[in-house]
mmCIF file of C-alpha atoms and ligand atoms in Angstrom:
data_model
loop_
_atom_site.group_PDB
_atom_site.id
_atom_site.type_symbol
_atom_site.label_atom_id
_atom_site.label_comp_id
_atom_site.label_asym_id
_atom_site.label_seq_id
_atom_site.Cartn_x
_atom_site.Cartn_y
_atom_site.Cartn_z
ATOM 1 C CA MET W 1 29.598 19.973 10.220
ATOM 2 C CA ALA W 2 25.887 19.326 10.686
ATOM 3 C CA THR W 3 23.806 18.530 7.628
ATOM 4 C CA ILE W 4 20.882 20.772 6.736
ATOM 5 C CA PHE W 5 18.555 17.991 7.907
ATOM 6 C CA GLN W 6 20.314 17.745 11.299
ATOM 7 C CA LYS W 7 19.740 21.495 11.642
ATOM 8 C CA ILE W 8 16.045 20.973 10.897
ATOM 9 C CA ILE W 9 15.877 18.108 13.422
ATOM 10 C CA SER W 10 17.472 20.338 16.083
ATOM 11 C CA ARG W 11 15.172 23.259 15.109
ATOM 12 C CA GLU W 12 18.120 25.439 14.121
ATOM 13 C CA ILE W 13 16.434 25.813 10.712
ATOM 14 C CA PRO W 14 12.642 25.946 10.294
ATOM 15 C CA ALA W 15 10.724 23.440 8.204
ATOM 16 C CA GLU W 16 7.146 22.358 7.781
ATOM 17 C CA ILE W 17 7.110 19.243 9.933
ATOM 18 C CA ILE W 18 4.512 16.640 9.033
ATOM 19 C CA PHE W 19 5.506 13.851 11.435
ATOM 20 C CA GLU W 20 8.166 13.115 14.022
ATOM 21 C CA ASP W 21 9.038 10.242 16.338
ATOM 22 C CA ASP W 22 12.192 8.932 18.018
ATOM 23 C CA THR W 23 13.565 7.494 14.772
ATOM 24 C CA CYS W 24 12.674 9.971 12.041
ATOM 25 C CA ILE W 25 11.235 13.278 11.023
ATOM 26 C CA SER W 26 9.135 14.089 7.985
ATOM 27 C CA ILE W 27 9.053 17.535 6.420
ATOM 28 C CA LYS W 28 7.606 19.143 3.320
ATOM 29 C CA ASP W 29 10.239 19.535 0.597
ATOM 30 C CA ILE W 30 11.203 23.170 0.137
ATOM 31 C CA GLU W 31 11.125 22.725 -3.659
ATOM 32 C CA PRO W 32 8.183 20.395 -4.273
ATOM 33 C CA GLN W 33 8.211 18.337 -7.464
ATOM 34 C CA ALA W 34 4.589 17.273 -7.100
ATOM 35 C CA PRO W 35 1.469 18.637 -5.332
ATOM 36 C CA PHE W 36 2.554 16.589 -2.338
ATOM 37 C CA HIS W 37 6.294 16.150 -1.747
ATOM 38 C CA ALA W 38 7.639 15.177 1.650
ATOM 39 C CA LEU W 39 10.972 13.891 2.909
ATOM 40 C CA ILE W 40 11.293 11.209 5.551
ATOM 41 C CA ILE W 41 14.638 11.530 7.274
ATOM 42 C CA PRO W 42 16.258 9.313 9.932
ATOM 43 C CA LYS W 43 17.452 11.138 13.027
ATOM 44 C CA LYS W 44 20.578 9.014 12.929
ATOM 45 C CA LEU W 45 23.026 10.521 10.450
ATOM 46 C CA ILE W 46 23.336 7.944 7.699
ATOM 47 C CA ALA W 47 24.847 9.530 4.611
ATOM 48 C CA ARG W 48 23.161 7.411 1.961
ATOM 49 C CA VAL W 49 21.766 3.974 1.182
ATOM 50 C CA GLY W 50 25.143 3.006 -0.237
ATOM 51 C CA GLU W 51 26.598 3.364 3.236
ATOM 52 C CA VAL W 52 24.013 1.694 5.466
ATOM 53 C CA ASP W 53 25.028 -1.057 7.887
ATOM 54 C CA ASP W 54 23.153 -4.216 8.785
ATOM 55 C CA GLU W 55 22.330 -2.532 12.126
ATOM 56 C CA ASP W 56 20.316 0.094 10.220
ATOM 57 C CA GLU W 57 17.754 -2.479 9.036
ATOM 58 C CA GLN W 58 15.109 -1.357 11.535
ATOM 59 C CA ILE W 59 15.556 2.306 10.626
ATOM 60 C CA LEU W 60 15.273 1.582 6.901
ATOM 61 C CA GLY W 61 12.058 -0.343 7.404
ATOM 62 C CA HIS W 62 10.701 2.378 9.633
ATOM 63 C CA LEU W 63 11.271 5.022 6.937
ATOM 64 C CA LEU W 64 9.168 3.066 4.421
ATOM 65 C CA LEU W 65 6.410 2.329 6.929
ATOM 66 C CA THR W 66 6.292 6.012 7.832
ATOM 67 C CA ALA W 67 6.096 6.955 4.133
ATOM 68 C CA LYS W 68 3.189 4.562 3.702
ATOM 69 C CA LYS W 69 1.339 6.014 6.712
ATOM 70 C CA ILE W 70 1.867 9.571 5.500
ATOM 71 C CA ALA W 71 0.622 8.614 2.017
ATOM 72 C CA GLN W 72 -2.534 7.225 3.640
ATOM 73 C CA GLU W 73 -3.005 10.330 5.812
ATOM 74 C CA GLN W 74 -2.600 12.525 2.722
ATOM 75 C CA ASN W 75 -5.151 10.474 0.811
ATOM 76 C CA LEU W 76 -2.769 9.623 -1.997
ATOM 77 C CA ASP W 77 -5.207 6.905 -3.047
ATOM 78 C CA GLN W 78 -4.395 7.158 -6.740
ATOM 79 C CA GLY W 79 -0.778 6.273 -6.088
ATOM 80 C CA PHE W 80 2.479 7.789 -4.998
ATOM 81 C CA ARG W 81 6.173 7.409 -5.547
ATOM 82 C CA ILE W 82 8.990 6.752 -3.128
ATOM 83 C CA VAL W 83 12.479 7.804 -4.263
ATOM 84 C CA ILE W 84 15.902 7.596 -2.653
ATOM 85 C CA ASN W 85 18.653 9.353 -4.587
ATOM 86 C CA ASN W 86 22.143 7.967 -4.014
ATOM 87 C CA GLY W 87 25.378 9.707 -4.970
ATOM 88 C CA SER W 88 25.988 12.313 -7.640
ATOM 89 C CA ASP W 89 24.681 10.259 -10.612
ATOM 90 C CA GLY W 90 21.626 9.377 -8.492
ATOM 91 C CA GLY W 91 20.798 13.033 -7.968
ATOM 92 C CA GLU W 92 21.639 13.196 -4.271
ATOM 93 C CA THR W 93 22.245 16.764 -3.077
ATOM 94 C CA VAL W 94 22.005 16.397 0.696
ATOM 95 C CA PRO W 95 24.380 13.782 2.248
ATOM 96 C CA HIS W 96 21.877 12.687 4.867
ATOM 97 C CA LEU W 97 19.660 9.761 3.883
ATOM 98 C CA HIS W 98 16.107 10.747 3.056
ATOM 99 C CA VAL W 99 13.123 9.138 1.381
ATOM 100 C CA HIS W 100 11.149 11.313 -1.027
ATOM 101 C CA LEU W 101 7.384 10.739 -0.992
ATOM 102 C CA LEU W 102 5.678 12.290 -4.034
ATOM 103 C CA GLY W 103 2.059 12.255 -5.060
ATOM 104 C CA GLY W 104 -0.983 14.222 -6.105
ATOM 105 C CA ARG W 105 -0.363 14.015 -9.837
ATOM 106 C CA LYS W 106 0.384 11.344 -12.437
ATOM 107 C CA LEU W 107 4.126 10.763 -12.303
ATOM 108 C CA THR W 108 5.894 9.783 -15.483
ATOM 109 C CA TRP W 109 8.469 7.046 -16.044
ATOM 110 C CA PRO W 110 11.366 6.832 -16.654
ATOM 111 C CA PRO W 111 12.661 9.615 -14.410
ATOM 112 C CA GLY W 112 15.015 12.153 -15.921
HETATM 113 P P1 5GP M 1 18.218 14.917 -2.825
HETATM 114 O O1 5GP M 1 18.475 15.754 -4.056
HETATM 115 O O2 5GP M 1 19.465 14.857 -1.943
HETATM 116 O O3 5GP M 1 17.636 13.561 -3.101
HETATM 117 O O4 5GP M 1 17.089 15.661 -2.026
HETATM 118 C C1 5GP M 1 17.278 16.751 -1.213
HETATM 119 C C2 5GP M 1 15.975 17.452 -1.095
HETATM 120 O O5 5GP M 1 16.016 18.321 0.002
HETATM 121 C C3 5GP M 1 15.604 18.297 -2.320
HETATM 122 O O6 5GP M 1 14.385 17.865 -2.866
HETATM 123 C C4 5GP M 1 15.538 19.712 -1.761
HETATM 124 O O7 5GP M 1 14.503 20.491 -2.328
HETATM 125 C C5 5GP M 1 15.298 19.481 -0.276
HETATM 126 N N1 5GP M 1 15.828 20.490 0.593
HETATM 127 C C6 5GP M 1 17.094 21.027 0.545
HETATM 128 N N2 5GP M 1 17.238 21.932 1.507
HETATM 129 C C7 5GP M 1 16.058 21.984 2.189
HETATM 130 C C8 5GP M 1 15.611 22.768 3.301
HETATM 131 O O8 5GP M 1 16.315 23.599 3.866
HETATM 132 N N3 5GP M 1 14.341 22.541 3.725
HETATM 133 C C9 5GP M 1 13.518 21.633 3.125
HETATM 134 N N4 5GP M 1 12.284 21.489 3.626
HETATM 135 N N5 5GP M 1 13.926 20.885 2.071
HETATM 136 C C10 5GP M 1 15.175 21.066 1.603
#
C-alpha cells in the first residue's frame, strides 16, 4: 500500500508543495508545530533512517542540502531545527522517511 507521502508525490492527495526535484519533494506540514514547518521527503520509498542503505548516501545528503536551501529562502536567519523521527519511541507516525524543517520561533530543548 502506498504511503501518504507517495500519494502526495503522485498528486493523489493535495499538499502545499514548496519544492520538488527528481530526488525529493518538500511540502508544508498539515499540522505545523512552528510558524514555518515543512517536510522534505525522498521520492524513493525509504521507511526510516534506521533502514537506509549505503546506496542512499546521496539521497540523505540531498535532503539536508534541500532543507538548508529552503531555510535560506524562508529567511530563517535566526535559526531553525531539522528533525528526523525514527520508530515509535522516536515519534515517527508516517513510515516514509522525511526531514522536518521548523523555524520562525524560538524552539526549546530538550524536545518532549
Ligand atoms: P512523523 O511524526 O512521522 O515524524 O511526521 C509525520 C508528519 O506528517 C507529521 O508532522 C504530520 O503532521 C504530517 N502529515 C501527516 N499526514 C499529512 C498529510 O496528509 N499532509 C501533510 N502536508 N502533512 C501530513
